[in-house]
């Protein structure tokens, strides 16, 4: 096989390490890999260097809106593409996809494979803000069809949304992969404690992830079952949809939830929990925390929403429950189900592990990614 030059553009080094590390390792076996990433924190630099790739840094802030900094980012990326002349350009997350795909087209890259790992807050139903409208317009402009463009999605709902919005057309080459996949060797399944039941939610503290619903449900369930515990892991970050500071204070100091902040390794926390909860309506790709939960044989409660619904079988081999979005009452009911039918915690968890092995194994997902990018 001919060795190729691959340029990856992302909005954080951490996402590259956590979500694409195995894919980069696979690429590196035959190809030269470059990455264009925002400034790398010291604690992540060593991990990134282990991937043996060539790094170029920038000042992109993926969450904030700044026309000037976005234009600077696009121009720097265009110049880098002209300098490197990559055979394959692989941007993922919204800003790298929008600006990177435009830059790569202008610079004449033959194979462009943008990945939309979830459409995010700008595509949440009812969001008609100016920023959302601008984002959709820019995405349509960036993804205008041409030979060599292949758009990668993580769920079929996102494909349909972009077709309905006329951002892409039926002529576009599109592929759907099963999320970022999960490394089944890294997440070892453990037997959940079904006698001392503990619920856990792993998420950034933004409204669309369902933090409010988890907070309310925990308060209600605790009144009836004071022996049950509730944990929440995740950063409170600078985001347009961040939860209200008053709710954050309430969670930290005046609620039944044990808030643990951001952690480097979720495995011990998942292992010491019985059921994983994610009441999200965020327009996920496929939520990583649910894949990790399945890999560790944990039952799931999540929303019947884009991306989340991909992770739950509700038929014979049920591994969890799908609830309507923004529905605290139904979340409480499903939590109570696991408390009063605690054997289901184990059986649902094992069904989830089987589903992770069948659909979400990172090696299967990455083999498909390599095929789409014509790198195999």
CSV table of C-alpha atoms in Angstrom, one decimal:
chain,number,residue,atom,x,y,z
A,1,UNK,CA,0.0,0.0,0.0
A,2,UNK,CA,1.2,3.6,-0.7
A,3,UNK,CA,1.9,5.6,2.4
A,4,UNK,CA,-0.3,8.7,2.6
A,5,UNK,CA,-0.2,11.9,4.5
A,6,UNK,CA,-3.2,12.4,6.8
A,7,UNK,CA,-4.1,15.7,8.4
A,8,UNK,CA,-6.5,15.7,11.4
A,9,UNK,CA,-8.2,18.9,12.6
A,10,UNK,CA,-9.9,18.8,16.0
A,11,UNK,CA,-11.1,21.2,18.7
A,12,UNK,CA,-9.1,19.6,21.6
A,13,UNK,CA,-6.1,17.4,22.2
A,14,UNK,CA,-8.0,15.6,24.9
A,15,UNK,CA,-10.7,14.5,22.4
A,16,UNK,CA,-8.0,13.2,20.1
A,17,UNK,CA,-6.4,11.1,22.8
A,18,UNK,CA,-9.6,9.9,24.4
A,19,UNK,CA,-11.8,9.4,21.3
A,20,UNK,CA,-9.4,8.9,18.4
A,21,UNK,CA,-6.3,7.5,20.0
A,22,UNK,CA,-6.8,4.0,18.7
A,23,UNK,CA,-7.7,5.3,15.2
A,24,UNK,CA,-4.5,7.4,15.1
A,25,UNK,CA,-2.4,4.3,16.2
A,26,UNK,CA,-4.0,2.4,13.3
A,27,UNK,CA,-3.3,5.2,10.8
A,28,UNK,CA,0.3,5.5,12.0
A,29,UNK,CA,1.1,1.9,11.0
A,30,UNK,CA,1.2,2.8,7.3
A,31,UNK,CA,0.8,6.5,7.1
A,32,UNK,CA,2.2,9.9,8.2
A,33,UNK,CA,-0.2,11.7,10.6
A,34,UNK,CA,-0.4,15.4,11.3
A,35,UNK,CA,-2.8,17.1,13.7
A,36,UNK,CA,-3.9,20.7,13.9
A,37,UNK,CA,-5.2,21.2,17.5
A,38,UNK,CA,-5.8,24.0,20.0
A,39,UNK,CA,-2.9,24.7,22.5
A,40,UNK,CA,-2.1,21.5,24.3
A,41,UNK,CA,-2.2,21.5,28.2
A,42,UNK,CA,1.0,20.2,29.7
A,43,UNK,CA,-0.7,17.1,31.2
A,44,UNK,CA,-1.9,16.0,27.7
A,45,UNK,CA,1.3,16.7,25.8
A,46,UNK,CA,3.1,13.5,26.8
A,47,UNK,CA,0.1,11.4,26.0
A,48,UNK,CA,-0.2,13.0,22.6
A,49,UNK,CA,3.5,12.6,21.8
A,50,UNK,CA,3.1,8.9,22.5
A,51,UNK,CA,0.9,8.7,19.4
A,52,UNK,CA,4.0,9.6,17.4
A,53,UNK,CA,2.3,12.3,15.2
A,54,UNK,CA,3.4,15.7,14.0
A,55,UNK,CA,1.6,18.4,15.9
A,56,UNK,CA,0.7,22.0,14.9
A,57,UNK,CA,-1.1,24.1,17.6
A,58,UNK,CA,-3.6,26.9,17.2
A,59,UNK,CA,-5.7,29.2,19.4
A,60,UNK,CA,-9.2,27.9,18.6
A,61,UNK,CA,-11.9,28.0,21.2
A,62,UNK,CA,-14.5,25.5,20.1
A,63,UNK,CA,-17.3,26.8,22.5
A,64,UNK,CA,-17.0,30.6,22.0
A,65,UNK,CA,-18.3,32.8,19.2
A,66,UNK,CA,-15.6,35.1,17.8
A,67,UNK,CA,-15.6,36.0,14.1
A,68,UNK,CA,-12.1,37.3,14.2
A,69,UNK,CA,-10.5,34.3,15.9
A,70,UNK,CA,-12.5,31.9,13.7
A,71,UNK,CA,-11.2,33.6,10.5
A,72,UNK,CA,-7.6,33.5,11.9
A,73,UNK,CA,-8.1,29.8,12.5
A,74,UNK,CA,-9.4,29.2,9.0
A,75,UNK,CA,-6.6,31.1,7.4
A,76,UNK,CA,-3.9,29.3,9.5
A,77,UNK,CA,-5.4,26.0,8.6
A,78,UNK,CA,-5.5,26.9,4.9
A,79,UNK,CA,-1.8,27.8,4.9
A,80,UNK,CA,-0.9,24.6,6.8
A,81,UNK,CA,-2.8,22.5,4.2
A,82,UNK,CA,-1.0,24.3,1.3
A,83,UNK,CA,2.3,23.6,3.1
A,84,UNK,CA,1.7,19.9,3.9
A,85,UNK,CA,-0.4,18.9,0.8
A,86,UNK,CA,-2.2,16.0,2.7
A,87,UNK,CA,-3.7,13.2,0.7
A,88,UNK,CA,-6.6,12.9,3.3
A,89,UNK,CA,-8.0,15.6,5.4
A,90,UNK,CA,-10.1,14.5,8.5
A,91,UNK,CA,-11.7,17.2,10.5
A,92,UNK,CA,-14.2,16.5,13.3
A,93,UNK,CA,-16.4,18.6,15.6
A,94,UNK,CA,-18.2,21.6,14.2
A,95,UNK,CA,-15.7,24.4,13.8
A,96,UNK,CA,-12.9,22.2,12.4
A,97,UNK,CA,-15.5,20.7,10.0
A,98,UNK,CA,-16.9,24.0,8.8
A,99,UNK,CA,-13.6,26.0,8.4
A,100,UNK,CA,-11.4,23.0,7.7
A,101,UNK,CA,-13.6,21.6,4.9
A,102,UNK,CA,-13.7,25.0,3.2
A,103,UNK,CA,-9.9,25.4,3.5
A,104,UNK,CA,-9.2,21.9,2.2
A,105,UNK,CA,-11.4,22.5,-0.8
A,106,UNK,CA,-9.7,25.8,-1.6
A,107,UNK,CA,-6.3,24.1,-1.2
A,108,UNK,CA,-7.3,21.3,-3.6
A,109,UNK,CA,-7.2,18.3,-1.2
A,110,UNK,CA,-8.4,15.2,-3.0
A,111,UNK,CA,-10.0,13.2,-0.2
A,112,UNK,CA,-11.9,15.2,2.5
A,113,UNK,CA,-13.8,13.2,5.2
A,114,UNK,CA,-15.4,15.5,7.7
A,115,UNK,CA,-17.0,13.8,10.7
A,116,UNK,CA,-20.0,15.2,12.5
A,117,UNK,CA,-19.9,13.5,15.9
A,118,UNK,CA,-23.3,14.9,16.8
A,119,UNK,CA,-24.9,18.1,15.7
A,120,UNK,CA,-24.9,19.6,19.2
A,121,UNK,CA,-26.7,22.6,20.6
A,122,UNK,CA,-27.2,24.4,17.3
A,123,UNK,CA,-29.5,21.7,16.1
A,124,UNK,CA,-31.5,21.1,19.3
A,125,UNK,CA,-35.2,21.4,18.4
A,126,UNK,CA,-36.5,25.0,18.9
A,127,UNK,CA,-33.1,26.6,18.7
A,128,UNK,CA,-33.7,29.6,16.4
A,129,UNK,CA,-30.9,31.8,17.6
A,130,UNK,CA,-28.9,33.9,15.2
A,131,UNK,CA,-25.8,31.8,16.1
A,132,UNK,CA,-27.7,28.6,15.2
A,133,UNK,CA,-28.8,30.1,11.8
A,134,UNK,CA,-25.3,31.2,11.0
A,135,UNK,CA,-23.9,27.8,11.9
A,136,UNK,CA,-26.3,26.0,9.6
A,137,UNK,CA,-25.6,28.4,6.7
A,138,UNK,CA,-21.8,28.0,7.2
A,139,UNK,CA,-22.2,24.2,7.4
A,140,UNK,CA,-24.2,24.1,4.2
A,141,UNK,CA,-21.6,26.2,2.4
A,142,UNK,CA,-18.7,24.1,3.8
A,143,UNK,CA,-20.3,20.7,2.9
A,144,UNK,CA,-21.3,21.7,-0.7
A,145,UNK,CA,-20.9,18.5,-2.6
A,146,UNK,CA,-17.8,17.7,-4.8
A,147,UNK,CA,-15.9,14.6,-5.8
A,148,UNK,CA,-13.7,13.2,-3.0
A,149,UNK,CA,-16.0,14.6,-0.2
A,150,UNK,CA,-17.3,11.9,2.1
A,151,UNK,CA,-19.3,13.0,5.2
A,152,UNK,CA,-19.1,10.7,8.2
A,153,UNK,CA,-22.0,10.6,10.8
A,154,UNK,CA,-22.4,8.7,14.0
A,155,UNK,CA,-26.2,8.2,13.7
A,156,UNK,CA,-28.7,8.1,10.9
A,157,UNK,CA,-30.9,10.8,12.5
A,158,UNK,CA,-28.2,13.4,11.9
A,159,UNK,CA,-28.0,12.4,8.2
A,160,UNK,CA,-31.8,12.9,8.0
A,161,UNK,CA,-31.7,16.2,9.8
A,162,UNK,CA,-29.1,17.6,7.3
A,163,UNK,CA,-31.1,16.3,4.4
A,164,UNK,CA,-34.3,17.8,5.7
A,165,UNK,CA,-32.5,21.1,6.4
A,166,UNK,CA,-31.1,21.0,2.8
A,167,UNK,CA,-27.6,21.3,4.2
A,168,UNK,CA,-26.7,18.1,2.3
A,169,UNK,CA,-28.5,16.4,-0.6
A,170,UNK,CA,-29.2,12.8,-1.6
A,171,UNK,CA,-26.2,13.1,-4.0
A,172,UNK,CA,-23.7,13.5,-1.1
A,173,UNK,CA,-21.5,10.5,-0.2
A,174,UNK,CA,-22.4,9.8,3.5
A,175,UNK,CA,-21.4,7.0,5.9
A,176,UNK,CA,-22.7,6.2,9.4
A,177,UNK,CA,-20.3,4.6,11.9
A,178,UNK,CA,-21.2,3.3,15.4
A,179,UNK,CA,-19.9,6.3,17.3
A,180,UNK,CA,-16.2,6.5,18.3
A,181,UNK,CA,-16.3,2.9,19.5
A,182,UNK,CA,-15.1,1.7,22.8
A,183,UNK,CA,-11.9,-0.1,23.7
A,184,UNK,CA,-13.2,-3.3,25.3
A,185,UNK,CA,-9.7,-4.1,26.6
A,186,UNK,CA,-9.6,-0.9,28.6
A,187,UNK,CA,-13.0,-1.1,30.2
A,188,UNK,CA,-13.2,-4.3,32.1
A,189,UNK,CA,-16.7,-5.5,33.0
A,190,UNK,CA,-17.4,-5.9,36.7
A,191,UNK,CA,-20.3,-7.3,38.7
A,192,UNK,CA,-22.6,-4.4,39.8
A,193,UNK,CA,-23.6,-4.0,43.4
A,194,UNK,CA,-27.3,-4.7,43.3
A,195,UNK,CA,-27.9,-4.5,47.0
A,196,UNK,CA,-26.4,-1.0,47.6
A,197,UNK,CA,-27.8,0.7,44.6
A,198,UNK,CA,-26.0,3.7,43.2
A,199,UNK,CA,-26.8,5.8,40.1
A,200,UNK,CA,-24.2,7.8,38.2
A,201,UNK,CA,-24.3,10.4,35.5
A,202,UNK,CA,-21.2,11.3,33.6
A,203,UNK,CA,-21.5,14.6,31.6
A,204,UNK,CA,-20.5,18.1,31.1
A,205,UNK,CA,-22.8,20.3,33.2
A,206,UNK,CA,-24.9,21.7,30.4
A,207,UNK,CA,-28.7,21.9,30.2
A,208,UNK,CA,-29.2,19.8,27.1
A,209,UNK,CA,-27.5,16.8,28.8
A,210,UNK,CA,-30.4,16.6,31.3
A,211,UNK,CA,-28.6,17.8,34.5
A,212,UNK,CA,-31.8,19.4,35.8
A,213,UNK,CA,-33.8,16.2,35.3
A,214,UNK,CA,-31.2,14.1,37.0
A,215,UNK,CA,-31.0,16.6,39.9
A,216,UNK,CA,-34.8,16.6,40.4
A,217,UNK,CA,-35.1,12.8,40.0
A,218,UNK,CA,-32.4,12.1,42.6
A,219,UNK,CA,-34.2,14.4,45.1
A,220,UNK,CA,-37.5,12.6,44.6
A,221,UNK,CA,-36.1,9.0,44.6
A,222,UNK,CA,-34.0,9.7,47.8
A,223,UNK,CA,-37.1,10.7,49.8
A,224,UNK,CA,-38.6,7.2,49.2
A,225,UNK,CA,-35.3,5.2,49.1
A,226,UNK,CA,-32.8,7.1,51.4
A,227,UNK,CA,-30.3,4.2,51.1
A,228,UNK,CA,-29.8,4.8,47.4
A,229,UNK,CA,-26.9,7.0,46.3
A,230,UNK,CA,-26.4,9.4,43.4
A,231,UNK,CA,-23.1,10.5,41.8
A,232,UNK,CA,-22.4,13.1,39.1
A,233,UNK,CA,-19.0,13.4,37.3
A,234,UNK,CA,-18.2,16.1,34.8
A,235,UNK,CA,-16.8,19.7,34.4
A,236,UNK,CA,-18.7,22.9,34.7
A,237,UNK,CA,-17.4,24.6,31.6
A,238,UNK,CA,-17.7,27.9,29.8
A,239,UNK,CA,-20.5,27.0,27.4
A,240,UNK,CA,-23.5,28.8,25.9
A,241,UNK,CA,-25.7,26.1,27.4
A,242,UNK,CA,-24.0,25.8,30.8
A,243,UNK,CA,-26.4,25.1,33.7
A,244,UNK,CA,-27.3,28.1,35.8
A,245,UNK,CA,-24.7,28.9,38.6
A,246,UNK,CA,-27.5,28.7,41.2
A,247,UNK,CA,-28.3,25.1,40.1
A,248,UNK,CA,-24.5,24.3,40.2
A,249,UNK,CA,-24.3,25.6,43.8
A,250,UNK,CA,-27.4,23.6,44.7
A,251,UNK,CA,-25.9,20.4,43.3
A,252,UNK,CA,-22.6,20.9,45.0
A,253,UNK,CA,-23.9,21.9,48.5
A,254,UNK,CA,-27.6,21.3,49.0
A,255,UNK,CA,-28.5,18.1,47.1
A,256,UNK,CA,-28.4,14.4,47.6
A,257,UNK,CA,-26.0,14.1,44.6
A,258,UNK,CA,-22.3,13.5,45.3
A,259,UNK,CA,-20.7,15.9,42.8
A,260,UNK,CA,-17.1,14.6,42.0
A,261,UNK,CA,-16.1,17.2,39.3
A,262,UNK,CA,-14.0,16.2,36.3
A,263,UNK,CA,-12.0,13.0,36.6
A,264,UNK,CA,-9.2,11.5,34.4
A,265,UNK,CA,-10.4,7.9,34.7
A,266,UNK,CA,-14.1,7.1,35.0
A,267,UNK,CA,-13.6,3.3,35.4
A,268,UNK,CA,-13.5,3.1,39.2
A,269,UNK,CA,-16.6,5.3,39.4
A,270,UNK,CA,-18.5,3.2,36.9
A,271,UNK,CA,-17.4,0.1,38.7
A,272,UNK,CA,-18.7,1.3,42.0
A,273,UNK,CA,-22.1,2.3,40.5
A,274,UNK,CA,-25.1,0.1,39.6
A,275,UNK,CA,-26.8,2.0,36.9
A,276,UNK,CA,-25.7,4.8,34.5
A,277,UNK,CA,-28.1,7.7,33.7
A,278,UNK,CA,-27.9,10.2,30.8
A,279,UNK,CA,-31.2,12.1,30.2
A,280,UNK,CA,-29.7,14.0,27.3
A,281,UNK,CA,-31.4,15.7,24.3
A,282,UNK,CA,-28.1,17.3,23.2
A,283,UNK,CA,-28.0,15.9,19.6
A,284,UNK,CA,-25.2,13.5,20.6
A,285,UNK,CA,-23.3,11.5,18.0
A,286,UNK,CA,-23.3,8.4,20.3
A,287,UNK,CA,-22.5,9.4,23.9
A,288,UNK,CA,-19.1,8.1,25.0
A,289,UNK,CA,-20.2,7.6,28.6
A,290,UNK,CA,-23.0,5.2,27.5
A,291,UNK,CA,-20.5,3.1,25.5
A,292,UNK,CA,-18.2,3.0,28.5
A,293,UNK,CA,-21.2,1.9,30.7
A,294,UNK,CA,-22.0,-0.9,28.3
A,295,UNK,CA,-18.4,-2.1,28.2
A,296,UNK,CA,-18.3,-2.3,32.0
A,297,UNK,CA,-21.7,-4.2,32.0
A,298,UNK,CA,-23.8,-1.5,33.4
A,299,UNK,CA,-27.6,-1.0,32.8
A,300,UNK,CA,-28.5,2.3,31.2
A,301,UNK,CA,-31.3,4.9,31.5
A,302,UNK,CA,-31.2,7.5,28.7
A,303,UNK,CA,-33.5,9.5,26.5
A,304,UNK,CA,-35.2,8.5,23.3
A,305,UNK,CA,-33.2,11.2,21.6
A,306,UNK,CA,-30.7,11.4,18.7
A,307,UNK,CA,-27.6,9.3,19.4
A,308,UNK,CA,-28.7,8.1,22.8
A,309,UNK,CA,-31.3,5.8,21.3
A,310,UNK,CA,-28.6,3.9,19.3
A,311,UNK,CA,-27.2,2.5,22.6
A,312,UNK,CA,-30.4,0.8,24.0
A,313,UNK,CA,-32.1,-2.4,23.1
A,314,UNK,CA,-35.6,-2.5,24.6
A,315,UNK,CA,-36.7,-5.8,23.3
A,316,UNK,CA,-35.8,-9.3,24.3
A,317,UNK,CA,-32.2,-8.5,25.1
A,318,UNK,CA,-32.9,-5.2,27.0
A,319,UNK,CA,-29.9,-3.4,28.3
A,320,UNK,CA,-31.7,-0.3,29.5
A,321,UNK,CA,-34.6,2.1,29.3
A,322,UNK,CA,-35.4,5.0,26.9
A,323,UNK,CA,-37.4,7.8,28.4
A,324,UNK,CA,-39.0,10.9,26.8
A,325,UNK,CA,-36.8,14.0,26.9
A,326,UNK,CA,-37.2,16.5,29.8
A,327,UNK,CA,-39.4,14.0,31.7
A,328,UNK,CA,-38.4,13.8,35.3
A,329,UNK,CA,-41.4,11.6,36.2
A,330,UNK,CA,-40.4,8.9,33.8
A,331,UNK,CA,-36.8,9.0,34.9
A,332,UNK,CA,-37.9,8.5,38.5
A,333,UNK,CA,-40.1,5.5,37.4
A,334,UNK,CA,-37.2,3.8,35.7
A,335,UNK,CA,-34.8,4.4,38.6
A,336,UNK,CA,-37.5,2.9,40.9
A,337,UNK,CA,-37.7,-0.1,38.5
A,338,UNK,CA,-34.1,-0.9,39.1
A,339,UNK,CA,-34.4,-0.4,42.9
A,340,UNK,CA,-37.4,-2.8,43.1
A,341,UNK,CA,-36.2,-5.2,40.4
A,342,UNK,CA,-32.6,-5.3,41.3
A,343,UNK,CA,-31.8,-8.5,39.4
A,344,UNK,CA,-32.4,-6.5,36.2
A,345,UNK,CA,-29.4,-4.4,37.0
A,346,UNK,CA,-27.1,-7.5,36.3
A,347,UNK,CA,-29.0,-8.9,33.4
A,348,UNK,CA,-29.4,-5.6,31.6
A,349,UNK,CA,-25.7,-4.9,32.2
A,350,UNK,CA,-24.7,-8.2,30.6
A,351,UNK,CA,-27.0,-7.5,27.6
A,352,UNK,CA,-25.3,-4.1,27.2
A,353,UNK,CA,-21.8,-5.7,27.2
A,354,UNK,CA,-22.9,-8.1,24.5
A,355,UNK,CA,-24.2,-5.2,22.4
A,356,UNK,CA,-20.9,-3.3,22.9
A,357,UNK,CA,-19.0,-6.3,21.7
A,358,UNK,CA,-21.2,-6.7,18.6
A,359,UNK,CA,-21.6,-3.1,17.5
A,360,UNK,CA,-19.3,-0.7,19.3
A,361,UNK,CA,-15.9,-2.4,19.5
A,362,UNK,CA,-13.4,0.3,18.7
A,363,UNK,CA,-11.5,-2.0,16.3
A,364,UNK,CA,-14.6,-2.6,14.2
A,365,UNK,CA,-15.5,1.1,14.1
A,366,UNK,CA,-11.9,2.1,13.2
A,367,UNK,CA,-11.7,-0.5,10.4
A,368,UNK,CA,-14.7,1.1,8.9
A,369,UNK,CA,-13.2,4.6,9.3
A,370,UNK,CA,-10.0,3.5,7.5
A,371,UNK,CA,-12.2,2.1,4.7
A,372,UNK,CA,-14.1,5.4,4.3
A,373,UNK,CA,-10.8,7.4,4.2
A,374,UNK,CA,-9.3,4.9,1.7
A,375,UNK,CA,-6.4,4.3,4.1
A,376,UNK,CA,-6.6,0.5,4.2
